[in-house]
Tab-separated table of C-alpha atoms in Angstrom:
chain	number	residue	atom	x	y	z
A	1	MET	CA	10.598	12.493	15.385
A	2	GLN	CA	13.674	12.006	13.197
A	3	HIS	CA	16.400	14.690	13.278
A	4	ASN	CA	16.054	15.006	9.495
A	5	TRP	CA	12.653	14.720	7.913
A	6	ILE	CA	10.758	16.152	4.976
A	7	ALA	CA	7.177	17.423	5.257
A	8	ILE	CA	5.129	16.734	2.112
A	9	LEU	CA	1.985	18.856	1.916
A	10	ASP	CA	-0.586	16.878	-0.049
A	11	PHE	CA	-2.699	18.772	-2.566
A	12	GLY	CA	-4.215	15.602	-3.998
A	13	SER	CA	-1.727	14.482	-6.633
A	14	GLN	CA	-1.801	10.856	-7.730
A	15	TYR	CA	1.996	10.994	-7.373
A	16	THR	CA	2.182	12.214	-3.761
A	17	GLN	CA	3.027	8.736	-2.454
A	18	LEU	CA	5.878	8.569	-4.954
A	19	ILE	CA	7.422	11.734	-3.510
A	20	ALA	CA	7.448	10.116	-0.069
A	21	ARG	CA	8.930	6.914	-1.444
A	22	ARG	CA	11.670	8.742	-3.337
A	23	THR	CA	12.790	10.581	-0.210
A	24	ARG	CA	12.766	7.445	1.912
A	25	GLU	CA	14.794	5.618	-0.712
A	26	GLN	CA	17.525	8.153	0.091
A	27	GLN	CA	17.259	7.207	3.791
A	28	VAL	CA	15.535	10.482	4.625
A	29	TYR	CA	12.291	10.123	6.538
A	30	SER	CA	9.297	11.837	4.930
A	31	GLU	CA	5.723	12.251	6.001
A	32	ILE	CA	2.651	13.210	3.980
A	33	ILE	CA	0.589	15.751	5.883
A	34	ARG	CA	-2.488	17.857	5.168
A	35	PHE	CA	-2.098	20.770	2.745
A	36	ASP	CA	-3.506	23.160	5.364
A	37	THR	CA	-1.117	22.205	8.173
A	38	SER	CA	-0.269	25.440	9.936
A	39	ALA	CA	3.123	27.117	9.844
A	40	ALA	CA	3.120	27.015	13.647
A	41	THR	CA	2.772	23.220	13.622
A	42	LEU	CA	5.582	22.911	11.113
A	43	ARG	CA	7.779	25.248	13.134
A	44	GLU	CA	7.239	23.041	16.170
A	45	ARG	CA	8.005	19.834	14.271
A	46	ASN	CA	10.981	21.444	12.519
A	47	PRO	CA	11.295	19.617	9.183
A	48	SER	CA	14.504	19.968	7.172
A	49	GLY	CA	12.488	20.788	4.069
A	50	ILE	CA	8.946	21.190	2.786
A	51	ILE	CA	7.591	19.817	-0.487
A	52	LEU	CA	4.316	21.112	-1.939
A	53	SER	CA	2.840	18.298	-4.041
A	54	GLY	CA	0.949	18.509	-7.295
A	55	GLY	CA	-2.819	18.257	-7.410
A	56	PRO	CA	-5.857	18.127	-9.689
A	57	ASN	CA	-7.085	21.661	-8.919
A	58	SER	CA	-6.423	24.971	-10.626
A	59	VAL	CA	-5.265	27.851	-8.456
A	60	PHE	CA	-8.073	29.862	-10.103
A	61	GLU	CA	-10.845	27.608	-8.800
A	62	GLU	CA	-13.032	28.818	-5.978
A	63	GLY	CA	-12.084	26.850	-2.898
A	64	ALA	CA	-8.775	25.653	-4.392
A	65	PRO	CA	-6.576	24.254	-1.590
A	66	LEU	CA	-4.065	26.757	-0.219
A	67	CYS	CA	-1.203	26.318	2.212
A	68	ASP	CA	-0.529	28.602	5.162
A	69	PRO	CA	1.386	31.653	3.771
A	70	GLY	CA	3.489	31.549	6.937
A	71	ILE	CA	5.259	28.480	5.581
A	72	PHE	CA	7.343	30.805	3.392
A	73	GLU	CA	8.445	32.726	6.488
A	74	LEU	CA	9.857	29.746	8.400
A	75	GLY	CA	13.338	29.866	6.859
A	76	ILE	CA	12.912	26.252	5.729
A	77	PRO	CA	13.678	25.203	2.109
A	78	VAL	CA	10.553	24.697	-0.018
A	79	LEU	CA	10.138	22.694	-3.229
A	80	GLY	CA	6.887	23.190	-5.156
A	81	ILE	CA	5.928	20.553	-7.738
A	82	CYS	CA	3.355	21.255	-10.508
A	83	TYR	CA	0.351	22.696	-8.597
A	84	GLY	CA	2.855	23.376	-5.809
A	85	MET	CA	4.816	25.601	-8.202
A	86	GLN	CA	1.750	27.522	-9.339
A	87	LEU	CA	0.658	27.974	-5.730
A	88	THR	CA	4.126	29.228	-4.746
A	89	ALA	CA	4.073	31.756	-7.577
A	90	LYS	CA	0.586	33.024	-6.764
A	91	MET	CA	1.165	33.309	-3.013
A	92	LEU	CA	4.506	35.119	-3.410
A	93	GLY	CA	3.339	37.740	-5.912
A	94	GLY	CA	3.739	36.093	-9.311
A	95	VAL	CA	1.135	35.604	-12.005
A	96	VAL	CA	-0.347	32.252	-13.058
A	97	LYS	CA	-2.318	31.903	-16.300
A	98	PRO	CA	-3.942	29.060	-18.207
A	99	GLY	CA	-1.361	27.703	-20.630
A	100	GLU	CA	-1.916	28.069	-24.367
A	101	HIS	CA	-1.156	24.378	-24.747
A	102	ARG	CA	-1.815	21.781	-22.095
A	103	GLU	CA	1.278	19.669	-21.532
A	104	TYR	CA	0.827	16.034	-20.646
A	105	GLY	CA	3.548	13.427	-21.021
A	106	HIS	CA	7.171	13.650	-22.089
A	107	THR	CA	8.633	17.090	-22.682
A	108	SER	CA	12.219	18.186	-23.307
A	109	ILE	CA	13.465	20.980	-21.081
A	110	GLU	CA	16.628	23.054	-20.918
A	111	GLY	CA	18.035	23.530	-17.440
A	112	ALA	CA	20.010	26.621	-16.509
A	113	ALA	CA	23.568	26.187	-15.260
A	114	GLY	CA	24.336	27.149	-11.691
A	115	SER	CA	21.139	25.918	-10.034
A	116	ALA	CA	21.717	23.831	-6.904
A	117	LEU	CA	18.637	21.794	-7.780
A	118	PHE	CA	20.091	20.751	-11.138
A	119	ALA	CA	23.701	20.268	-10.004
A	120	GLY	CA	25.383	17.408	-11.859
A	121	ILE	CA	22.555	17.103	-14.403
A	122	PRO	CA	22.922	17.667	-18.196
A	123	GLY	CA	21.514	20.920	-19.568
A	124	ASP	CA	18.853	19.188	-21.674
A	125	PHE	CA	16.769	16.246	-20.507
A	126	ASP	CA	13.279	14.769	-20.770
A	127	VAL	CA	10.706	15.269	-18.029
A	128	TRP	CA	7.091	14.273	-17.322
A	129	MET	CA	4.623	17.140	-17.497
A	130	SER	CA	0.970	17.139	-16.442
A	131	HIS	CA	-0.519	20.635	-16.303
A	132	GLY	CA	-2.822	23.177	-17.896
A	133	ASP	CA	-1.979	26.338	-15.932
A	134	GLN	CA	1.537	27.726	-15.820
A	135	VAL	CA	3.498	30.564	-14.255
A	136	ALA	CA	3.379	33.617	-16.551
A	137	THR	CA	5.233	36.112	-14.360
A	138	LEU	CA	7.748	35.108	-11.701
A	139	PRO	CA	7.369	36.324	-8.109
A	140	PRO	CA	9.834	39.042	-7.002
A	141	GLY	CA	13.344	37.671	-6.398
A	142	PHE	CA	12.816	34.491	-8.454
A	143	THR	CA	14.754	33.504	-11.558
A	144	VAL	CA	14.029	30.950	-14.295
A	145	SER	CA	16.043	27.753	-13.910
A	146	ALA	CA	14.535	25.635	-16.725
A	147	ARG	CA	12.247	26.081	-19.724
A	148	SER	CA	10.496	24.048	-22.401
A	149	LEU	CA	9.146	25.062	-25.815
A	150	SER	CA	5.624	25.602	-24.517
A	151	CYS	CA	6.501	26.456	-20.900
A	152	PRO	CA	9.057	29.293	-20.601
A	153	HIS	CA	9.026	28.942	-16.805
A	154	ALA	CA	9.382	25.162	-16.387
A	155	ALA	CA	11.345	25.719	-13.172
A	156	MET	CA	12.064	28.710	-10.960
A	157	GLN	CA	14.106	29.441	-7.876
A	158	HIS	CA	14.869	31.992	-5.182
A	159	GLU	CA	18.249	30.704	-4.104
A	160	THR	CA	18.694	33.175	-1.249
A	161	LYS	CA	15.521	31.952	0.461
A	162	LYS	CA	15.995	28.391	-0.834
A	163	PHE	CA	12.634	28.295	-2.604
A	164	TYR	CA	12.514	26.026	-5.661
A	165	ALA	CA	9.671	25.037	-7.937
A	166	LEU	CA	9.204	22.656	-10.869
A	167	GLN	CA	6.365	22.501	-13.368
A	168	PHE	CA	7.254	18.857	-14.062
A	169	HIS	CA	7.246	15.773	-11.812
A	170	PRO	CA	10.731	14.630	-10.694
A	171	GLU	CA	9.241	11.794	-8.620
A	172	VAL	CA	8.022	9.704	-11.582
A	173	VAL	CA	10.286	7.309	-13.461
A	174	HIS	CA	9.470	9.046	-16.764
A	175	THR	CA	11.537	12.086	-15.719
A	176	GLN	CA	15.214	11.693	-16.507
A	177	HIS	CA	17.485	12.471	-13.550
A	178	GLY	CA	14.441	12.825	-11.275
A	179	ASP	CA	16.196	10.937	-8.479
A	180	LYS	CA	19.194	13.278	-8.775
A	181	ILE	CA	16.948	16.341	-8.537
A	182	ILE	CA	15.353	14.974	-5.366
A	183	LYS	CA	18.791	14.080	-3.962
A	184	ASN	CA	19.987	17.609	-4.628
A	185	PHE	CA	17.019	19.054	-2.758
A	186	LEU	CA	17.447	16.684	0.186
A	187	PHE	CA	21.216	16.880	0.618
A	188	LYS	CA	22.569	20.021	-1.081
A	189	ILE	CA	19.654	22.320	-0.225
A	190	CYS	CA	18.066	20.878	2.953
A	191	GLY	CA	21.269	19.439	4.428
A	192	CYS	CA	19.712	16.084	5.339
A	193	ALA	CA	22.023	13.436	6.786
A	194	GLY	CA	20.429	10.424	5.091
A	195	ASP	CA	20.599	8.387	8.291
A	196	TRP	CA	17.042	7.044	8.513
A	197	LYS	CA	17.439	3.269	8.751
A	198	LEU	CA	14.870	0.584	9.457
A	199	THR	CA	17.183	-1.099	11.971
A	200	SER	CA	17.054	1.956	14.216
A	201	TRP	CA	13.347	2.312	13.415
A	202	VAL	CA	12.713	-1.151	14.894
A	203	GLU	CA	14.555	-0.292	18.104
A	204	GLU	CA	12.755	3.038	18.459
A	205	THR	CA	9.360	1.475	17.707
A	206	VAL	CA	9.781	-1.303	20.258
A	207	GLN	CA	10.576	1.344	22.877
A	208	LYS	CA	7.552	3.440	21.802
A	209	LEU	CA	5.332	0.372	22.158
A	210	LYS	CA	6.663	-0.261	25.642
A	211	ASP	CA	5.964	3.363	26.562
A	212	GLN	CA	2.475	3.363	25.016
A	213	VAL	CA	1.268	0.048	26.421
A	214	GLY	CA	3.022	0.171	29.782
A	215	GLN	CA	1.960	-2.870	31.823
A	216	GLU	CA	-1.340	-3.334	29.980
A	217	HIS	CA	-2.321	-6.141	27.602
A	218	VAL	CA	-2.895	-6.007	23.815
A	219	VAL	CA	-5.241	-8.084	21.662
A	220	LEU	CA	-4.340	-8.489	17.981
A	221	GLY	CA	-6.238	-9.909	15.021
A	222	LEU	CA	-3.635	-12.167	13.407
A	223	SER	CA	-4.448	-13.142	9.832
A	224	GLY	CA	-1.149	-14.704	8.844
A	225	GLY	CA	-0.598	-11.929	6.287
A	226	VAL	CA	2.513	-9.777	6.172
A	227	ASP	CA	1.191	-6.708	8.028
A	228	SER	CA	-0.448	-8.391	11.009
A	229	SER	CA	2.466	-10.831	11.306
A	230	VAL	CA	5.063	-8.056	11.488
A	231	VAL	CA	2.920	-6.215	14.059
A	232	ALA	CA	2.713	-9.419	16.111
A	233	VAL	CA	6.499	-9.809	16.179
A	234	LEU	CA	7.043	-6.140	17.068
A	235	LEU	CA	4.513	-6.273	19.895
A	236	HIS	CA	5.868	-9.572	21.182
A	237	ARG	CA	9.341	-8.024	21.370
A	238	ALA	CA	7.926	-5.090	23.310
A	239	ILE	CA	5.475	-6.715	25.745
A	240	GLY	CA	6.005	-10.483	25.540
A	241	ASP	CA	3.177	-12.652	26.874
A	242	ARG	CA	0.914	-9.628	27.386
A	243	LEU	CA	0.141	-9.891	23.661
A	244	HIS	CA	-2.885	-12.067	22.823
A	245	CYS	CA	-3.369	-12.981	19.162
A	246	ILE	CA	-6.707	-14.068	17.717
A	247	PHE	CA	-6.803	-15.968	14.432
A	248	VAL	CA	-10.337	-16.168	13.058
A	249	ASP	CA	-10.568	-19.395	11.060
A	250	ASN	CA	-13.412	-18.442	8.737
A	251	GLY	CA	-12.940	-21.446	6.469
A	252	LEU	CA	-11.989	-19.128	3.601
A	253	ALA	CA	-8.212	-19.138	3.953
A	254	ARG	CA	-5.719	-21.039	1.843
A	255	ALA	CA	-5.275	-24.746	2.510
A	256	GLY	CA	-3.550	-25.391	5.841
A	257	GLU	CA	-3.235	-21.729	6.764
A	258	ASP	CA	-4.636	-22.197	10.266
A	259	LYS	CA	-2.003	-24.824	11.058
A	260	GLN	CA	0.768	-22.654	9.597
A	261	VAL	CA	-0.238	-19.707	11.783
A	262	GLU	CA	-0.324	-21.873	14.910
A	263	GLU	CA	3.029	-23.471	14.125
A	264	MET	CA	4.805	-20.242	13.204
A	265	PHE	CA	3.553	-18.008	15.988
A	266	ARG	CA	2.597	-20.313	18.851
A	267	GLU	CA	5.076	-23.161	18.549
A	268	LYS	CA	8.104	-21.407	17.034
A	269	ALA	CA	7.729	-17.857	18.370
A	270	GLY	CA	6.075	-18.758	21.680
A	271	MET	CA	3.194	-16.311	21.301
A	272	ASP	CA	-0.230	-16.579	22.891
A	273	VAL	CA	-2.370	-17.526	19.871
A	274	HIS	CA	-6.086	-18.299	20.053
A	275	VAL	CA	-7.787	-19.867	17.022
A	276	ALA	CA	-11.523	-19.287	16.660
A	277	ARG	CA	-12.906	-22.198	14.611
A	278	ALA	CA	-15.822	-20.559	12.821
A	279	ALA	CA	-15.907	-22.043	9.311
A	280	GLU	CA	-19.406	-23.542	9.642
A	281	ARG	CA	-20.724	-20.262	10.990
A	282	PHE	CA	-19.486	-18.446	7.881
A	283	TYR	CA	-20.796	-21.132	5.497
A	284	THR	CA	-24.231	-20.964	7.131
A	285	ALA	CA	-24.330	-17.172	6.810
A	286	LEU	CA	-23.272	-17.386	3.150
A	287	LYS	CA	-25.706	-20.120	2.146
A	288	GLY	CA	-27.541	-19.232	-1.066
A	289	VAL	CA	-25.756	-15.874	-1.430
A	290	THR	CA	-24.200	-15.175	-4.847
A	291	ASP	CA	-23.980	-11.365	-5.014
A	292	PRO	CA	-20.310	-10.346	-4.538
A	293	GLU	CA	-20.980	-7.243	-2.466
A	294	GLN	CA	-23.407	-9.082	-0.214
A	295	LYS	CA	-20.825	-11.830	0.317
A	296	ARG	CA	-18.215	-9.249	1.320
A	297	LYS	CA	-20.584	-7.627	3.820
A	298	ILE	CA	-21.564	-10.965	5.366
A	299	ILE	CA	-17.938	-12.083	5.679
A	300	GLY	CA	-16.956	-8.751	7.222
A	301	ARG	CA	-19.884	-8.776	9.646
A	302	GLU	CA	-19.257	-12.329	10.805
A	303	PHE	CA	-15.544	-11.658	11.196
A	304	ILE	CA	-16.272	-8.724	13.500
A	305	ASN	CA	-18.777	-10.783	15.499
A	306	VAL	CA	-16.401	-13.721	15.955
A	307	PHE	CA	-13.446	-11.478	16.771
A	308	ALA	CA	-15.520	-9.521	19.296
A	309	GLU	CA	-16.677	-12.713	21.036
A	310	GLU	CA	-13.079	-13.875	21.372
A	311	ALA	CA	-11.801	-10.446	22.427
A	312	ARG	CA	-14.303	-10.257	25.308
A	313	ARG	CA	-12.443	-13.141	26.940
A	314	PHE	CA	-9.461	-10.860	27.461
A	315	LYS	CA	-10.883	-8.561	30.085
A	316	ASP	CA	-7.457	-7.148	30.916
A	317	CYS	CA	-6.793	-5.907	27.377
A	318	LYS	CA	-6.976	-2.155	26.924
A	319	PHE	CA	-5.264	-1.999	23.543
A	320	LEU	CA	-6.065	-3.328	20.071
A	321	GLY	CA	-3.136	-3.951	17.731
A	322	GLN	CA	-3.714	-3.298	14.034
A	323	GLY	CA	-1.653	-3.733	10.879
A	324	THR	CA	-2.509	-0.306	9.465
A	325	ILE	CA	0.177	0.748	6.973
A	326	TYR	CA	0.902	4.118	5.384
A	327	PRO	CA	-1.127	3.677	2.156
A	328	ASP	CA	-4.168	2.915	4.363
A	329	ILE	CA	-4.086	6.419	5.834
A	330	ILE	CA	-2.733	8.577	3.008
A	331	GLU	CA	-6.163	9.070	1.407
A	332	SER	CA	-7.328	10.722	4.601
A	333	VAL	CA	-4.851	13.606	4.237
A	334	SER	CA	-5.951	14.615	0.735
A	335	PRO	CA	-7.841	17.898	0.247
A	336	THR	CA	-11.188	16.115	0.088
A	337	LYS	CA	-10.702	13.835	3.087
A	338	GLY	CA	-10.730	14.223	6.829
A	339	PRO	CA	-7.848	14.471	9.297
A	340	SER	CA	-4.897	12.154	8.956
A	341	HIS	CA	-5.861	9.944	11.892
A	342	THR	CA	-8.907	8.562	10.061
A	343	ILE	CA	-8.446	4.830	9.404
A	344	LYS	CA	-9.827	2.810	6.509
A	345	SER	CA	-11.770	0.133	8.327
A	346	HIS	CA	-11.846	-2.402	5.514
A	347	HIS	CA	-8.157	-3.158	6.077
A	348	ASN	CA	-8.467	-3.614	9.796
A	349	VAL	CA	-10.792	-4.582	12.623
A	350	GLY	CA	-13.261	-1.717	12.281
A	351	GLY	CA	-16.803	-1.490	13.632
A	352	LEU	CA	-16.292	-3.296	16.933
A	353	PRO	CA	-19.211	-3.232	19.411
A	354	PRO	CA	-19.275	-0.249	21.814
A	355	ASP	CA	-18.470	-2.395	24.861
A	356	LEU	CA	-15.024	-3.106	23.402
A	357	LYS	CA	-13.394	0.271	23.944
A	358	PHE	CA	-9.835	-0.432	22.894
A	359	GLN	CA	-7.085	2.098	22.357
A	360	LEU	CA	-5.353	1.519	19.027
A	361	VAL	CA	-1.758	0.388	18.624
A	362	GLU	CA	-0.607	0.849	15.019
A	363	PRO	CA	3.184	0.586	14.829
A	364	LEU	CA	3.315	0.273	11.015
A	365	ARG	CA	1.240	3.318	10.129
A	366	GLU	CA	4.352	5.202	8.948
A	367	LEU	CA	5.558	2.486	6.563
A	368	PHE	CA	4.939	1.419	2.983
A	369	LYS	CA	4.431	-2.265	2.157
A	370	ASP	CA	7.998	-2.882	1.019
A	371	GLU	CA	9.253	-1.167	4.184
A	372	VAL	CA	7.053	-3.465	6.293
A	373	ARG	CA	8.690	-6.456	4.600
A	374	ALA	CA	12.116	-4.925	5.220
A	375	VAL	CA	11.266	-4.507	8.924
A	376	GLY	CA	10.313	-8.181	9.048
A	377	ARG	CA	13.666	-9.143	7.581
A	378	VAL	CA	15.502	-6.923	10.074
A	379	MET	CA	13.716	-8.873	12.830
A	380	GLY	CA	14.684	-12.229	11.271
A	381	MET	CA	11.223	-13.278	10.132
A	382	ASP	CA	10.754	-16.075	7.607
A	383	ASN	CA	11.120	-14.925	3.974
A	384	ASP	CA	8.331	-17.274	2.881
A	385	LEU	CA	5.931	-15.283	5.036
A	386	LEU	CA	7.320	-11.857	4.140
A	387	ASP	CA	7.217	-12.561	0.402
A	388	ARG	CA	3.599	-13.711	0.443
A	389	GLN	CA	1.425	-12.331	-2.285
A	390	PRO	CA	-1.522	-10.078	-1.327
A	391	PHE	CA	-4.598	-12.023	-0.253
A	392	PRO	CA	-8.092	-10.475	-0.172
A	393	GLY	CA	-9.700	-9.744	3.192
A	394	PRO	CA	-12.778	-11.887	2.393
A	395	GLY	CA	-10.402	-14.690	1.392
A	396	LEU	CA	-11.567	-17.352	-1.017
A	397	GLY	CA	-15.112	-16.034	-0.610
A	398	VAL	CA	-14.466	-13.623	-3.504
A	399	ARG	CA	-12.640	-16.223	-5.593
A	400	ILE	CA	-15.631	-18.551	-5.618
A	401	LEU	CA	-18.094	-17.120	-8.107
A	402	GLY	CA	-21.531	-18.103	-6.931
A	403	GLU	CA	-22.417	-19.711	-3.612
A	404	VAL	CA	-19.701	-20.247	-1.029
A	405	ASN	CA	-19.972	-23.616	0.698
A	406	ALA	CA	-17.657	-26.215	2.196
A	407	GLU	CA	-17.363	-28.259	-1.012
A	408	ASN	CA	-16.575	-25.258	-3.206
A	409	VAL	CA	-13.999	-24.062	-0.691
A	410	ARG	CA	-12.391	-27.529	-0.672
A	411	LEU	CA	-12.172	-27.564	-4.464
A	412	LEU	CA	-10.650	-24.094	-4.653
A	413	GLN	CA	-8.202	-24.678	-1.799
A	414	GLN	CA	-6.868	-27.801	-3.489
A	415	ALA	CA	-6.668	-26.154	-6.915
A	416	ASP	CA	-4.977	-23.057	-5.499
A	417	LEU	CA	-2.483	-25.191	-3.593
A	418	ARG	CA	-1.270	-26.652	-6.911
A	419	VAL	CA	-1.055	-23.174	-8.406
A	420	GLN	CA	1.133	-21.941	-5.540
A	421	GLU	CA	3.407	-24.982	-5.617
A	422	GLU	CA	4.096	-24.666	-9.346
A	423	MET	CA	4.382	-20.882	-9.456
A	424	ARG	CA	6.972	-20.877	-6.656
A	425	LYS	CA	9.286	-22.868	-8.930
A	426	LEU	CA	9.592	-19.963	-11.368
A	427	PRO	CA	12.797	-17.893	-11.068
A	428	ASN	CA	10.784	-14.647	-11.303
A	429	TYR	CA	8.183	-15.667	-8.701
A	430	LYS	CA	8.959	-12.671	-6.465
A	431	GLN	CA	8.250	-10.297	-9.361
A	432	ILE	CA	4.718	-11.668	-9.755
A	433	TRP	CA	2.131	-9.614	-7.850
A	434	GLN	CA	-0.513	-12.328	-7.519
A	435	SER	CA	-1.164	-15.832	-8.810
A	436	PHE	CA	-4.292	-17.727	-7.823
A	437	ALA	CA	-7.166	-19.958	-8.890
A	438	VAL	CA	-10.798	-18.902	-9.269
A	439	LEU	CA	-13.725	-21.349	-9.140
A	440	LEU	CA	-16.281	-20.488	-11.811
A	441	PRO	CA	-20.044	-21.079	-11.472
A	442	VAL	CA	-20.146	-23.174	-14.647
A	443	LYS	CA	-19.579	-26.829	-15.475
A	444	SER	CA	-18.238	-28.378	-18.634
A	445	VAL	CA	-18.152	-31.787	-20.275
A	446	GLY	CA	-14.932	-33.733	-20.104
A	447	VAL	CA	-13.588	-37.245	-20.633
A	448	MET	CA	-11.450	-38.949	-17.997
A	449	GLY	CA	-10.462	-42.478	-18.934
A	450	ASP	CA	-13.490	-43.944	-20.675
A	451	GLN	CA	-15.960	-41.968	-18.630
A	452	ARG	CA	-17.780	-38.760	-19.454
A	453	THR	CA	-17.537	-36.059	-16.761
A	454	TYR	CA	-19.529	-32.915	-16.122
A	455	GLU	CA	-17.550	-30.938	-13.599
A	456	ASN	CA	-16.361	-27.513	-12.514
A	457	VAL	CA	-14.215	-25.035	-14.430
A	458	CYS	CA	-11.251	-23.336	-12.757
A	459	ALA	CA	-9.694	-20.079	-13.983
A	460	LEU	CA	-6.040	-19.228	-13.408
A	461	ARG	CA	-5.167	-15.574	-12.714
A	462	VAL	CA	-1.521	-14.404	-12.727
A	463	VAL	CA	-0.708	-10.688	-12.857
A	464	GLU	CA	2.284	-8.402	-12.634
A	465	SER	CA	1.925	-5.031	-10.944
A	466	VAL	CA	3.724	-2.460	-8.817
A	467	ASP	CA	0.889	-1.133	-6.678
A	468	ALA	CA	-2.278	-2.971	-7.849
A	469	MET	CA	-3.617	0.262	-9.367
A	470	THR	CA	-2.836	-1.190	-12.779
A	471	ALA	CA	-1.839	-4.746	-13.663
A	472	ASP	CA	-0.969	-6.820	-16.700
A	473	TRP	CA	-1.482	-10.544	-17.115
A	474	SER	CA	1.750	-12.455	-16.763
A	475	ARG	CA	3.237	-14.366	-19.689
A	476	VAL	CA	3.711	-17.545	-17.690
A	477	PRO	CA	5.762	-20.213	-19.528
A	478	TYR	CA	3.585	-22.739	-21.332
A	479	ASP	CA	5.259	-25.624	-19.505
A	480	THR	CA	4.233	-24.139	-16.148
A	481	LEU	CA	0.673	-23.580	-17.329
A	482	ALA	CA	0.564	-27.159	-18.586
A	483	ARG	CA	1.765	-28.567	-15.246
A	484	ILE	CA	-0.763	-26.489	-13.311
A	485	SER	CA	-3.608	-27.591	-15.563
A	486	ASN	CA	-2.601	-31.257	-15.506
A	487	ARG	CA	-2.187	-31.316	-11.741
A	488	ILE	CA	-5.507	-29.623	-11.020
A	489	ILE	CA	-7.479	-31.831	-13.412
A	490	ASN	CA	-5.757	-35.061	-12.347
A	491	GLU	CA	-5.429	-34.415	-8.610
A	492	VAL	CA	-8.510	-32.347	-7.691
A	493	ARG	CA	-11.635	-34.423	-8.101
A	494	GLY	CA	-14.468	-32.151	-9.210
A	495	ILE	CA	-12.582	-29.938	-11.709
A	496	ASN	CA	-12.125	-31.046	-15.323
A	497	ARG	CA	-11.165	-27.818	-17.110
A	498	VAL	CA	-8.658	-24.993	-16.486
A	499	VAL	CA	-8.683	-21.671	-18.356
A	500	TYR	CA	-6.197	-18.775	-18.255
A	501	ASP	CA	-7.317	-15.181	-17.684
A	502	ILE	CA	-5.495	-12.814	-20.089
A	503	SER	CA	-7.255	-9.598	-19.007
A	504	SER	CA	-5.346	-6.550	-17.822
A	505	LYS	CA	-6.374	-3.934	-15.253
A	506	PRO	CA	-7.993	-1.762	-16.460
A	507	PRO	CA	-10.494	-2.640	-17.826
A	508	ALA	CA	-10.694	-5.833	-15.729
A	509	THR	CA	-9.882	-6.003	-12.014
A	510	ILE	CA	-7.279	-8.309	-10.487
A	511	GLU	CA	-9.818	-10.231	-8.433
A	512	TRP	CA	-12.891	-11.587	-10.200
A	513	GLU	CA	-15.268	-10.277	-7.526
């Protein structure tokens, strides 16, 4: 465990991940843990500070999530945010009441001078509120440190015990000086050193992998995506040729992806890579199937079956490497979910047969996506791989509307290849979340030369997003759209029309299926 770290107790806020990100941006390690983590556990792990997140509940509700009261006896600084503030007030003897006016959105507050939390911040600034209840009477020993027109106790503090609480959300970009408030808590109040660096994380993780695996062997499902690729490089550094990578060629990857994986990891990196050629098996299983959910289930089932067949060849392997990252596990620490070690199987190799009793190796489970990319760069991995856009687990199977077969896959691979080549020329390519082609289950009339055609329609989808929770269609330059359309129609026999998707999420989704 890091010498300095911040424990974030999760009460279910949609912003909890942001709190963790904001602390890590200051080079202070943070970890989201269950709201009911005991004071004894925290004492043993010795965080530098504790943050109580917001949440959707009211402290008045029956069964509302509560933290261990002993947390306030540990002598560790505590920062309560929104629900965390109301909970702090209630548990320490204050009074919480439903507010006369629900506050949601921008609110101007006045901060009191002399508070360590607001050091270096102007007296008046705008914040982001999202609450119905509010603190009516402060707990003994607390003073008001900020107020708004409708919330007289917008912030409170007990400076002797280093307890601080905010009714607003400093972690969101809508709050002015939010970063400064978090910095003040981390450095002025908690005394963090700000020395958490990914370079030292790589060294420590490689050593942990050596200790965990010992002299045993590890099998890894290598997809060619960012997460599994970074795991492969980490494991290879730790255990060398005792790592065995399996690439399942399901026939639904981008054009030439199987060759790229073999070249990058086997030929250049010297890893043991096994390619399972299973495209026809997947096409046979998908024959005649058009329902999106059924396609996903078939692709997932066949992937597990193929991977399991390959994995059985490695009788010496006791460990299974997985590219689980932090967002994959955060849901499991919310008030309505199970313990934090629960893994979302749809991101990884879940549901293996009982005879394959692997122990899991998940070196990235502490990291966010951008941190995974940063780790890859620290290890000298190729930027073209690290900057790859997200690609769905079922691959092109959910970008072909209607039946998935070899011909439709060929058409989409060739169309998508032209999309990628042209989009990469844009100066803002790295700011684009995803850009891809979709093969539609309709045909249209066209004219090529003097001949009438009746061929497939291709849709182009380009979106900008931060986290894929919301997305807006990208205003791609007309010249780029024209080149993509011309190249697809002229170079991909079987497509004679290209359309551009200008739907945002919500109400649409990023993928079409």
